[in-house]
GROMACS .gro file of C-alpha atoms in nm:
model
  448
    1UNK     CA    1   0.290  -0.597   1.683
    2UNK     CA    2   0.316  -0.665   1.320
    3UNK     CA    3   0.604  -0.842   1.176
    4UNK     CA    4   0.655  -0.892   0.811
    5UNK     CA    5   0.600  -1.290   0.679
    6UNK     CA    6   0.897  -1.468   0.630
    7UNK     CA    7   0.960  -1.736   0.364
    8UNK     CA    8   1.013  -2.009   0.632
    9UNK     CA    9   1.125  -2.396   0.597
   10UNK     CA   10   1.120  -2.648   0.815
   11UNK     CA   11   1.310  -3.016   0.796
   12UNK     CA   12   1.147  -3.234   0.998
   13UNK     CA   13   0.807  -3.310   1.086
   14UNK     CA   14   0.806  -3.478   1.407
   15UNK     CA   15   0.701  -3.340   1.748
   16UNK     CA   16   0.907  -3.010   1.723
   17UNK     CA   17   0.937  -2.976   1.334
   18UNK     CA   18   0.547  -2.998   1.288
   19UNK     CA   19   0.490  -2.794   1.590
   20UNK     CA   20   0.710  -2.561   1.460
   21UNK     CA   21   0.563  -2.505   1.111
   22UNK     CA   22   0.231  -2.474   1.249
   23UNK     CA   23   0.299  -2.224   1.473
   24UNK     CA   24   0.484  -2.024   1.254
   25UNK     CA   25   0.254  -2.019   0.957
   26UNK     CA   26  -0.059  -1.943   1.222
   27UNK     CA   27   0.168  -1.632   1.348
   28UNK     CA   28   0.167  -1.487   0.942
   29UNK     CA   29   0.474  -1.665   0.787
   30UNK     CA   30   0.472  -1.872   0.485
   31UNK     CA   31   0.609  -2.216   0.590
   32UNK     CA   32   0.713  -2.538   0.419
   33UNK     CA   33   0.773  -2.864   0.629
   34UNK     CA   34   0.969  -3.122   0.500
   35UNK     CA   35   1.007  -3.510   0.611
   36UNK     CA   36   1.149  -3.800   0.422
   37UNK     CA   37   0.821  -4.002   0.509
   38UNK     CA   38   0.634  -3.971   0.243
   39UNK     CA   39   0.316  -4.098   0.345
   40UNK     CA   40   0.358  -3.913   0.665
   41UNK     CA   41   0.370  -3.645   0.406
   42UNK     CA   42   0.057  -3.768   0.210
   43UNK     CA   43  -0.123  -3.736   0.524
   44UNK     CA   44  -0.074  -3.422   0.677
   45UNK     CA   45  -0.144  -3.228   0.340
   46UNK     CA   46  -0.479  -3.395   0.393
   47UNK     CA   47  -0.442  -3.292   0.730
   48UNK     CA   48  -0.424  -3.562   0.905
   49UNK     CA   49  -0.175  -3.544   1.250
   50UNK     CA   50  -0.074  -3.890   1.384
   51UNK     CA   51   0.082  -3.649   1.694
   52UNK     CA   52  -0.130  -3.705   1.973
   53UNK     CA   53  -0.078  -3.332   2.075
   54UNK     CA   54  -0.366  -3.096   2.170
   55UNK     CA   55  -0.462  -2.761   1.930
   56UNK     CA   56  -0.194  -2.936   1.682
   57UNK     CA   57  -0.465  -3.082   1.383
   58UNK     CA   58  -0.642  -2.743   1.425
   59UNK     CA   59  -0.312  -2.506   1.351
   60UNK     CA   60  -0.196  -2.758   1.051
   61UNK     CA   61  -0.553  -2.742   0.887
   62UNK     CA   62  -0.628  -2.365   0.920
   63UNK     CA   63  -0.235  -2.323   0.761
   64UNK     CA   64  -0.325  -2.559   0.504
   65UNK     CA   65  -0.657  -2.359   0.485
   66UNK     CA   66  -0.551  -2.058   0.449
   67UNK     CA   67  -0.205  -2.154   0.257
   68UNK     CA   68   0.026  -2.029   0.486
   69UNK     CA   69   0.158  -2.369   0.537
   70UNK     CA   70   0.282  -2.664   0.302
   71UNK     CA   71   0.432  -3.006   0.313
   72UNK     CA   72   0.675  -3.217   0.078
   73UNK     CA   73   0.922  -3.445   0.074
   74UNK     CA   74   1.171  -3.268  -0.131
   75UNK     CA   75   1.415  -3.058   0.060
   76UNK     CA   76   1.581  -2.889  -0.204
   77UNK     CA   77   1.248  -2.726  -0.390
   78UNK     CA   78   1.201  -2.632  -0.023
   79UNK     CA   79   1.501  -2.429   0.077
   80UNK     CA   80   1.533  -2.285  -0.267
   81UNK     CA   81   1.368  -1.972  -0.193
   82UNK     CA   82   1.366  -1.949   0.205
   83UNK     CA   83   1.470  -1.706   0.408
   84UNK     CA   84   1.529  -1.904   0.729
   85UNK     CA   85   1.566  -2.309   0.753
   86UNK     CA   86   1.444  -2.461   1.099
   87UNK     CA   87   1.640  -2.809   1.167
   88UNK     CA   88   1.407  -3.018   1.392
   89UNK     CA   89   1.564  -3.305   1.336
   90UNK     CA   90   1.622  -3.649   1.544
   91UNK     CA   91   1.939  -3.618   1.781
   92UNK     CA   92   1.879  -3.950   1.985
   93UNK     CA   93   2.107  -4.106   2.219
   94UNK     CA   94   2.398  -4.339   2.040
   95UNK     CA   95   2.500  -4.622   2.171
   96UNK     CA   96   2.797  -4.455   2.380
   97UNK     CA   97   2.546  -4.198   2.525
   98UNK     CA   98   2.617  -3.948   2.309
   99UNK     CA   99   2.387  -3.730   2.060
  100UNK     CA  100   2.385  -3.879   1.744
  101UNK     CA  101   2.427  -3.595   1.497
  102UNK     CA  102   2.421  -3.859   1.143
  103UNK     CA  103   2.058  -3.705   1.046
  104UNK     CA  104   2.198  -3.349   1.106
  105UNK     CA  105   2.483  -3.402   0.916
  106UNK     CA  106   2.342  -3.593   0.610
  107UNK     CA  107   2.057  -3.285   0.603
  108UNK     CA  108   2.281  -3.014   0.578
  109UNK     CA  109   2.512  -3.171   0.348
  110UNK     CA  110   2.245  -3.251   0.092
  111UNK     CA  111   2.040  -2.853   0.156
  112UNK     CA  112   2.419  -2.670   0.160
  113UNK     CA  113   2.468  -2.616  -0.230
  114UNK     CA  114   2.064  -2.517  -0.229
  115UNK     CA  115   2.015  -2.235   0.000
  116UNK     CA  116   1.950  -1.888  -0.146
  117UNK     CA  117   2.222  -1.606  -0.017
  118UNK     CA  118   2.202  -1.458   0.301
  119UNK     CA  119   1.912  -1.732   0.441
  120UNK     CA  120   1.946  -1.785   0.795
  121UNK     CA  121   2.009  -2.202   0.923
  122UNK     CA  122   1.814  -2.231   1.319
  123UNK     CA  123   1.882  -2.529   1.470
  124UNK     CA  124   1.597  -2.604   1.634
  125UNK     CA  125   1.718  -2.963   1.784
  126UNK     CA  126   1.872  -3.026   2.115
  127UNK     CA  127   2.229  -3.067   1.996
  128UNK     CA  128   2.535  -3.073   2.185
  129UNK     CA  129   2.708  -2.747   2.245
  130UNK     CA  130   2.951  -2.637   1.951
  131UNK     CA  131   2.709  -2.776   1.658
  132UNK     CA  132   2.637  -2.460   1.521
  133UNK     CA  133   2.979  -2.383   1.461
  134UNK     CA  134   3.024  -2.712   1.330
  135UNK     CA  135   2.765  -2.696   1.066
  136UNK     CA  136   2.840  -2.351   0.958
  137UNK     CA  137   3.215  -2.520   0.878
  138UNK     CA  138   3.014  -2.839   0.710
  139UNK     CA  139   2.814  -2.547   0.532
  140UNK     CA  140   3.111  -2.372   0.366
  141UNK     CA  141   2.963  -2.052   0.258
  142UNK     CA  142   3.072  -1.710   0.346
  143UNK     CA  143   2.674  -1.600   0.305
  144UNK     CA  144   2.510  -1.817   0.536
  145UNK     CA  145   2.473  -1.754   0.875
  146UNK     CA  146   2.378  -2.031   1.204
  147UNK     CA  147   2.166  -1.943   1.467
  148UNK     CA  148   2.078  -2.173   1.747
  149UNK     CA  149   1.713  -2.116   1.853
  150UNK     CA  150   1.655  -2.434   2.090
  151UNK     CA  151   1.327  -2.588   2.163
  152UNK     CA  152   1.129  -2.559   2.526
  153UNK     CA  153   0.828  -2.753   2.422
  154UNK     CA  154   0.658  -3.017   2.667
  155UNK     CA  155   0.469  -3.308   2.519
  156UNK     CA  156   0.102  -3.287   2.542
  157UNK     CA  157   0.099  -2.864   2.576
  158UNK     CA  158   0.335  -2.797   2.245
  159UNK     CA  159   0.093  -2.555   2.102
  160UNK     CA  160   0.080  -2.358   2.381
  161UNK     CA  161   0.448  -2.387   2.479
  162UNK     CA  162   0.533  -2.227   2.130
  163UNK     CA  163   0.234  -1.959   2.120
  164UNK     CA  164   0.323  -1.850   2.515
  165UNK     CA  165   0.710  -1.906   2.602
  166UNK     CA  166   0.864  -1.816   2.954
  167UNK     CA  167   1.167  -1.743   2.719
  168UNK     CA  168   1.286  -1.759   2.336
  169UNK     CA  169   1.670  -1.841   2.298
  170UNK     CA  170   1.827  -1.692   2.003
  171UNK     CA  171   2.208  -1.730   2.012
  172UNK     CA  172   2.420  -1.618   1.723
  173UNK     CA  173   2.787  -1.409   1.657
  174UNK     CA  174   2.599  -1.230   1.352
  175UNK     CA  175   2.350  -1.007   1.457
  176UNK     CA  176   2.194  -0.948   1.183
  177UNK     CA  177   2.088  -1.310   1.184
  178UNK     CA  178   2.007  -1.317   1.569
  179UNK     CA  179   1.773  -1.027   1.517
  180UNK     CA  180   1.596  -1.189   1.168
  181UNK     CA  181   1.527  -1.506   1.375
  182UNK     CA  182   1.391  -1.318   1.701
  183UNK     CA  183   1.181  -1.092   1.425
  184UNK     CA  184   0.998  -1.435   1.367
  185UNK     CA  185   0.847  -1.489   1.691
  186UNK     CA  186   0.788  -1.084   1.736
  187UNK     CA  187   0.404  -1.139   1.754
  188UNK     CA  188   0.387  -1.365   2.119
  189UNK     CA  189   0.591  -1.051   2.305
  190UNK     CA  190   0.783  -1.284   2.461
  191UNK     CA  191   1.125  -1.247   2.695
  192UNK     CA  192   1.441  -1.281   2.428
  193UNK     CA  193   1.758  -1.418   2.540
  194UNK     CA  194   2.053  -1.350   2.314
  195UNK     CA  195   2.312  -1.452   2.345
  196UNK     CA  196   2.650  -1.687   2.140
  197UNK     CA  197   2.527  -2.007   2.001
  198UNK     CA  198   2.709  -2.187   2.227
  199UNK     CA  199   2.556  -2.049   2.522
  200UNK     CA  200   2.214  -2.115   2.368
  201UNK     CA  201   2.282  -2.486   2.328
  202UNK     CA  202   2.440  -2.525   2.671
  203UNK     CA  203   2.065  -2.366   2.793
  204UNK     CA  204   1.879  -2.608   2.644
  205UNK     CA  205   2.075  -2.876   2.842
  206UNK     CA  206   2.123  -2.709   3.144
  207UNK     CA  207   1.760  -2.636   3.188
  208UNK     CA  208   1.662  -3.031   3.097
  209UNK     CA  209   1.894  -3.163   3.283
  210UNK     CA  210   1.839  -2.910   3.604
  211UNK     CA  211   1.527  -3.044   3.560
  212UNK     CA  212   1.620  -3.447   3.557
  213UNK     CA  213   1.798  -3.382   3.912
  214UNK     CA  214   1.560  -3.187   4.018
  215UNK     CA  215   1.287  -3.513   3.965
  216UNK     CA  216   1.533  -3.760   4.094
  217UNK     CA  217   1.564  -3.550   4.428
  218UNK     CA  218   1.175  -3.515   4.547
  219UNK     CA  219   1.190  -3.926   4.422
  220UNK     CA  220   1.437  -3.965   4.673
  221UNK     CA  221   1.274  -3.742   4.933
  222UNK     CA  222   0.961  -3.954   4.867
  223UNK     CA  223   1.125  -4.282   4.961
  224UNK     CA  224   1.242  -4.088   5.272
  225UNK     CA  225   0.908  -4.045   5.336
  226UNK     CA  226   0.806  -4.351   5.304
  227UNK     CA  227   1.103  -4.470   5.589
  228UNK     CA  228   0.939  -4.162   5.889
  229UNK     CA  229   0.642  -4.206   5.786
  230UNK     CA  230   0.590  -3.814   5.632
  231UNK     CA  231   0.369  -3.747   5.348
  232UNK     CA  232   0.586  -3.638   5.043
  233UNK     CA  233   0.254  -3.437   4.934
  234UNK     CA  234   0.315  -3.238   5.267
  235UNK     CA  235   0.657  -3.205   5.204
  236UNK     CA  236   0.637  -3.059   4.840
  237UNK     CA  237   0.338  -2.838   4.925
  238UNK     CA  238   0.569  -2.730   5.183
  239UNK     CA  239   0.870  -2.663   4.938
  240UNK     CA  240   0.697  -2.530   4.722
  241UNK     CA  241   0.601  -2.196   4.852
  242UNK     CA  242   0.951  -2.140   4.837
  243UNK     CA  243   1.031  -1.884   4.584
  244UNK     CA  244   1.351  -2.023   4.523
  245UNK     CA  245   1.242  -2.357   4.439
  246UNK     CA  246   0.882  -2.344   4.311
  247UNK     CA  247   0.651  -2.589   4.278
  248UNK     CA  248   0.711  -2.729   3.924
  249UNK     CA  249   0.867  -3.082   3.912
  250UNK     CA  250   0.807  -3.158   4.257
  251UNK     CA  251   0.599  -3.494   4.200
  252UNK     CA  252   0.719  -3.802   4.269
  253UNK     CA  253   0.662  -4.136   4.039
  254UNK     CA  254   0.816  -4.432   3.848
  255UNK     CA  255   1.110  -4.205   3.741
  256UNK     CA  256   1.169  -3.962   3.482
  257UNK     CA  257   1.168  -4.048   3.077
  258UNK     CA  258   1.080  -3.917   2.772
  259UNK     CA  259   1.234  -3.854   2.428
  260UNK     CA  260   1.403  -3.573   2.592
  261UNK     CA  261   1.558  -3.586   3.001
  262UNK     CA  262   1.712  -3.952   2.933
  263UNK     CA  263   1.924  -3.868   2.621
  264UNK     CA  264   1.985  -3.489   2.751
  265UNK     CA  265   2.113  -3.625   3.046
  266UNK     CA  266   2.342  -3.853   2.873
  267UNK     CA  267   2.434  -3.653   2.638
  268UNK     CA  268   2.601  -3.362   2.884
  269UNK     CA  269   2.760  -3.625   3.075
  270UNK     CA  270   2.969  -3.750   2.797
  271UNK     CA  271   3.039  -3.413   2.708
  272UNK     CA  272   3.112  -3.329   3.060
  273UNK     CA  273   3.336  -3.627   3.020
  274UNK     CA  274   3.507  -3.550   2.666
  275UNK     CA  275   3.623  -3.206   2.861
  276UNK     CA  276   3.737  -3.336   3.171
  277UNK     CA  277   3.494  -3.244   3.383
  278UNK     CA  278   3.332  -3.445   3.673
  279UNK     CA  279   2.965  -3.387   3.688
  280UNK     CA  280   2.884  -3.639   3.965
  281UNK     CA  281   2.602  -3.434   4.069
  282UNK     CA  282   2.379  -3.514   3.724
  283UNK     CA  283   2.562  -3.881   3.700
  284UNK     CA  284   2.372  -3.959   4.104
  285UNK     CA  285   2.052  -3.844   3.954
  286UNK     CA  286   2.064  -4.044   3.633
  287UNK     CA  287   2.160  -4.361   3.844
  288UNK     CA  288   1.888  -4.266   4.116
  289UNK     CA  289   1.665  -4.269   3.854
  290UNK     CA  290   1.707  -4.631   3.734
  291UNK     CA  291   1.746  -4.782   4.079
  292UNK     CA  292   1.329  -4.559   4.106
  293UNK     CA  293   1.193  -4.765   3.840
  294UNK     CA  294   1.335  -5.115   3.967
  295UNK     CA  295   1.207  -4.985   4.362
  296UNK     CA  296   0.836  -4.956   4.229
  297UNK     CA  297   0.900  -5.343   4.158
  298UNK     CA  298   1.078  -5.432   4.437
  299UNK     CA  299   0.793  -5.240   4.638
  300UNK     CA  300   0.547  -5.484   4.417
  301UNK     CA  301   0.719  -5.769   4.497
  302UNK     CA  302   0.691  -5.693   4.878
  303UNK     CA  303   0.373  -5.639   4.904
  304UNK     CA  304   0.275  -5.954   4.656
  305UNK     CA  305   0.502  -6.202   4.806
  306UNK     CA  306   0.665  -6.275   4.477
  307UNK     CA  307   0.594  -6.173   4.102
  308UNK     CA  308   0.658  -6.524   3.982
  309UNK     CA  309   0.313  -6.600   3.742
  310UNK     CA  310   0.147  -6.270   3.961
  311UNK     CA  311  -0.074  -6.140   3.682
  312UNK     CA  312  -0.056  -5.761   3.685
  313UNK     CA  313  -0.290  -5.477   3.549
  314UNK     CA  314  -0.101  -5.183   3.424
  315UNK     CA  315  -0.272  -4.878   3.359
  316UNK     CA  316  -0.077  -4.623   3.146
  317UNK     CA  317   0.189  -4.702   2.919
  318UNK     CA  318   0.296  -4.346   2.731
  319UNK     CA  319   0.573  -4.175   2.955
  320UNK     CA  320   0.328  -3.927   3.055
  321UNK     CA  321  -0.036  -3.845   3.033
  322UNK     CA  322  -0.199  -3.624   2.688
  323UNK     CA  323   0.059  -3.813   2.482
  324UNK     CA  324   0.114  -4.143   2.329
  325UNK     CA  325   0.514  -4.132   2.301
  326UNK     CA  326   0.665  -4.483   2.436
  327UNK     CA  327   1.006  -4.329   2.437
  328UNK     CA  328   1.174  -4.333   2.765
  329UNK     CA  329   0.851  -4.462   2.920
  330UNK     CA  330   0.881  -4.556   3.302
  331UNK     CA  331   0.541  -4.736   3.274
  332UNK     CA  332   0.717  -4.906   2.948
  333UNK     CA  333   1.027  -4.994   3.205
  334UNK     CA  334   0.837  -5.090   3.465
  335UNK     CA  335   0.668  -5.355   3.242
  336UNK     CA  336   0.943  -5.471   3.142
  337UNK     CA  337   1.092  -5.536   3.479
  338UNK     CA  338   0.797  -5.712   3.589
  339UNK     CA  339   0.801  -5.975   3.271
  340UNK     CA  340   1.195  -6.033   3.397
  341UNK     CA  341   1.052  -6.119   3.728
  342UNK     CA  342   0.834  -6.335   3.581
  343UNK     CA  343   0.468  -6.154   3.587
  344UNK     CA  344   0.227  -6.136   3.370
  345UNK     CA  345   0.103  -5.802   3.211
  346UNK     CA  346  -0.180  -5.674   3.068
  347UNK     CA  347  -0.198  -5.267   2.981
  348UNK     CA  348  -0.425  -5.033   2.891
  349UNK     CA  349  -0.373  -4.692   2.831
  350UNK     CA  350  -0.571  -4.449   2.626
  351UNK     CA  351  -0.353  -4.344   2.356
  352UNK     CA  352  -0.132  -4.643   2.281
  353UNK     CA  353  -0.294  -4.958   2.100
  354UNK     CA  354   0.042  -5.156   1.957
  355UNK     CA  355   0.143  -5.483   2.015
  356UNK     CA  356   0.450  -5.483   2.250
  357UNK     CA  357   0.676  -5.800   2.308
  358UNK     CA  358   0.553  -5.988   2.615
  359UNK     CA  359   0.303  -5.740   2.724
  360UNK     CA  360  -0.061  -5.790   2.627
  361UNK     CA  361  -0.219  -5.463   2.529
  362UNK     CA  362  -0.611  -5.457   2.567
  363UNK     CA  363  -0.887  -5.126   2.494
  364UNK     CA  364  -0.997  -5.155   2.844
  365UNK     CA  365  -0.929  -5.060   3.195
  366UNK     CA  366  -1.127  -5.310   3.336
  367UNK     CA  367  -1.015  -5.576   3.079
  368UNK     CA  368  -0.668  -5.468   3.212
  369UNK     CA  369  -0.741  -5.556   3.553
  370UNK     CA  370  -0.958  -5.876   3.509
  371UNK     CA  371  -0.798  -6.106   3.738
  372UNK     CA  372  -0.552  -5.955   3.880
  373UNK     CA  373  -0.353  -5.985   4.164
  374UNK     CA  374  -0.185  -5.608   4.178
  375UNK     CA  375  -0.258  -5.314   3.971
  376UNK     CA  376   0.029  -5.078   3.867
  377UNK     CA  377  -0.123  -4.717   3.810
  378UNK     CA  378   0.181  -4.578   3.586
  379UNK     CA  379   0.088  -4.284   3.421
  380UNK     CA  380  -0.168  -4.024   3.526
  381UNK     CA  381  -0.448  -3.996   3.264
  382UNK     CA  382  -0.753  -3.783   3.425
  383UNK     CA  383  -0.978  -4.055   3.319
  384UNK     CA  384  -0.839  -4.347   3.567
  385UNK     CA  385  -0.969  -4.127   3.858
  386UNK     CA  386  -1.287  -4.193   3.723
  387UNK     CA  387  -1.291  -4.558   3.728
  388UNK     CA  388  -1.544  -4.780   3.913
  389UNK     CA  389  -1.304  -4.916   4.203
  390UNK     CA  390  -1.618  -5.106   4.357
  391UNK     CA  391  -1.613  -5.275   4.016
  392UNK     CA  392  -1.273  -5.337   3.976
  393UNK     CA  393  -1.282  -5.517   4.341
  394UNK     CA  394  -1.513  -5.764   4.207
  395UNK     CA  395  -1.274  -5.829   3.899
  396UNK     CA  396  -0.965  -5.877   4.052
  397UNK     CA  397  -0.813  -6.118   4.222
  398UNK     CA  398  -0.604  -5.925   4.440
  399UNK     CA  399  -0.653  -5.661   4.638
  400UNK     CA  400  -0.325  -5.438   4.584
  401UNK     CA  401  -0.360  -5.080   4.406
  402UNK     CA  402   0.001  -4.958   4.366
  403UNK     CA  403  -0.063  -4.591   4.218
  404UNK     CA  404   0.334  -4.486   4.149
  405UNK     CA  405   0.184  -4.100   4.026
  406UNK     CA  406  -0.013  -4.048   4.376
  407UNK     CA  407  -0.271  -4.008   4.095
  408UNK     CA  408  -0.635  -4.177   4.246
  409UNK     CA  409  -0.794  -4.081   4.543
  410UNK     CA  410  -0.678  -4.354   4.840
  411UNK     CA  411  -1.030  -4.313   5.011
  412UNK     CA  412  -1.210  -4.425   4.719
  413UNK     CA  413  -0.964  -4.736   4.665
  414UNK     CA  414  -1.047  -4.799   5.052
  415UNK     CA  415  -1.399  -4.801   5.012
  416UNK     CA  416  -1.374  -5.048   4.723
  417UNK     CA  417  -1.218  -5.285   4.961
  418UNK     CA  418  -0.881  -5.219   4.813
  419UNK     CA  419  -0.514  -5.193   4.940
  420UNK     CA  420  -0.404  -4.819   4.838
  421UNK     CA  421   0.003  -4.769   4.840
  422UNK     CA  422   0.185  -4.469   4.682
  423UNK     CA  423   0.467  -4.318   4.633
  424UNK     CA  424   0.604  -4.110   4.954
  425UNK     CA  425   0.230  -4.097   5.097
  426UNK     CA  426   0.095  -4.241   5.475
  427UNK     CA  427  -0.156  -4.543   5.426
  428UNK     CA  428  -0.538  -4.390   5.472
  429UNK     CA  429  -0.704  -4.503   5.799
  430UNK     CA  430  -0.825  -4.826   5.799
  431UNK     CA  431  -0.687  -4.939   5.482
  432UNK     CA  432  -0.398  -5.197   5.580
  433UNK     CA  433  -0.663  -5.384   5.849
  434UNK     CA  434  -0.957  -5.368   5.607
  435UNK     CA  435  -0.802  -5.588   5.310
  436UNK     CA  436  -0.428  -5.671   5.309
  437UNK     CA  437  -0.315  -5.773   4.983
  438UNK     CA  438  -0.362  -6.144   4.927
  439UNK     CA  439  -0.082  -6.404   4.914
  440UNK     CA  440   0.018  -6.622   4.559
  441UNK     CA  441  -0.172  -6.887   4.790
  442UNK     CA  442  -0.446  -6.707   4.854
  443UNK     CA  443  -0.482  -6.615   4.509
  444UNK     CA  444  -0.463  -6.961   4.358
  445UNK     CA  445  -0.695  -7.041   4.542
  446UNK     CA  446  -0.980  -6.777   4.502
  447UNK     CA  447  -0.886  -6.892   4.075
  448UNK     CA  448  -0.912  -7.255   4.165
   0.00000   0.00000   0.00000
């Protein structure tokens, strides 16, 4: 279905803000993106993406390409003649675990005296629920309207999260508005939920944060598992067939993070809070979720004998695999908790080669693992199924494979000579008797 291109800017050009302009421009509409990093800028008008996100350099240089899309760093050139302005902007957590709206504000108080009449503002962000009709006050003009248009875009399958939505939230009192911003995304025949802006913001959180407790709960029935001696794999195979609670986010691991369920979470509990309303439900799961990430190193610590100088391989670092976002990272936590135990840590993960504080960061799986007495599979990139577990054996000095994603295959960890453990899952035959993981004794020793 044809729609007719809309003079489109976006502010912002971070996951969602760059995601956003691409997809737009590749659907017919003439977008601008707009960031205050200027070499950021530089860079993706060469088309360069330093987003680690699948299809995402292809979209930004066939816009480029064929000049439906543009970058700068001046906002007000940029909303000058638009039609619609997308806010993707930063909302992180603030210190008292609310959103912090500062970058929202200081936006739309410098782009307020620049927009054209009638051009629509979207807030794209997750922002807490009343923001739209607290910018449209900050906005002071009779012939602007606010639309909240909230983002359901996973990390590592963007692209295709904007080109085929289960849903697209448009939530505005002007209709006129509602229907111009629903008109943009005409072309993917997706489901359209209108509805008041405050509904759509309350969506965006209720969904993420559904989501969170939903996570926290199999990570609970996991460590049940664990206890009887079921196989959480069982169990959630076994749930899942269930219509009314599907198979999506039944996995257990380390815990949930990201840039998005952590400060989401938070950030309905305090307004749950600010209105008087208990939400104990969401405030279990958010604790559960902490004590998950200090279990996996209690469990290490078990099985090791002690963590004190126990030199540990981590594989994975980004909070989940096809991405290299640290924020909200179980691996990250788990690394953390293991230095304030007293290991040492060496990491490896595909997409992530920074220096972090305490934590030596190498270009190799095996280099990762060289020596040591545990390894701590974090986050499930395909290509650590592939590793040569025969050859890691002869490496380490250990024996222990603790895989907190249920991510390798236990027989071929066995057949190394290795000690599998997971998360919720029975021990494989023979694997406890075969090679039990050795003791800081035992280790020193082997080193000596």
């Amino acid at each position: 279905m044809d729609v007719s291109p809309q003079r489109t800017a976006v502010i912002g050009a971070g996951y969602v803000g760059l995601t956003t302009g691409a997809c737009l421009a590749s659907l017919g509409h003439h977008v601008v993106c707009v960031d205050v990093d200027e070499a950021k800028i530089a860079r993706l008008r060469q088309g360069r993406v330093d987003i680690l996100e699948p299809d995402l350099p292809e979209l930004v240089a066939a816009g480029l390409t064929d000049g439906h899309l543009d970058f700068t760093g001046d906002v007000t050139t940029a909303v000058r003649a638009a039609e619609v302005v997308f806010l993707c902007l930063p909302t992180p957590m603030a210190a008292d675990g609310r959103a912090d709206l500062s970058a929202v504000e200081s936006v739309v108080a410098e782009l307020g005296p620049s927009l054209p009449t009638g051009c629509v503002v979207v807030n794209k962000s997750t922002v807490p629920v009343g923001t739209a009709a607290w910018v449209r006050r900050m906005l002071d003009r009779d012939d602007l309207a606010v639309v909240s248009n909230p983002e359901f875009l996973r990390e590592g399958s963007a692209v295709q999260d904007f080109l085929n939505p289960d849903r697209i939230v448009v939530g505005s009192d002007d209709e006129d508005a509602a229907r111009r911003v629903a008109d943009l995304y005409r072309p993917l025949r997706a489901p359209v939920v209108r509805t008041d802006a405050a509904s759509a913001e309350m969506i965006k959180y209720a969904a993420n944060c559904f989501l969170a407790v939903k996570l926290s709960y199999v990570n609970a029935i996991a460590e049940l598992c664990e206890v009887f001696g079921a196989d959480v794999d069982a169990v959630t195979t076994g749930m899942g067939h269930d219509p009314r609670i599907g198979r999506a986010f039944l996995r257990p691991g380390p815990g949930w993070g990201g840039p998005c369920l952590p400060k989401d979470s938070s950030a309905l509990l305090r307004m749950a809070d600010t209105a008087g309303v208990r939400f104990d439900l969401l405030q279990a799961a958010v604790d559960d979720n902490t004590r998950q990430g200090e279990r996996v190193v209690r469990r290490l610590a078990e099985e090791l004998g002690s963590l004190h100088r126990a030199r540990i391989g981590l594989l994975g670092l980004a909070f989940k695999a096809g991405t290299n976002d640290l924020r909200g990272s179980p691996a990250l936590r788990s690394a953390e908790l293991l230095v304030a135990a007293g290991a040492e840590v060496t990491a490896y993960d595909p997409a992530v080669s920074l220096d972090l504080h305490h934590i030596a960061v190498v270009d190799d799986a095996y280099q990762a693992v060289k020596e040591a007495d545990a390894v701590l599979l974090a986050t499930e990139w395909p290509e650590f199924r592939a590793l040569d577990w025969t050859a890691i054996a002869e490496l380490m000095n250990g024996t222990l494979v603790f895989d907190a994603r249920n991510h390798l295959d236990p027989a071929a960890i066995d057949e190394a000579g290795l000690t599998w453990r997971g998360i919720g899952r029975m021990v494989t035959a023979g694997s406890p008797d075969r090679r039990t993981p050795s003791t800081k004794g035992e280790r020193s020793e082997r080193t000596a």
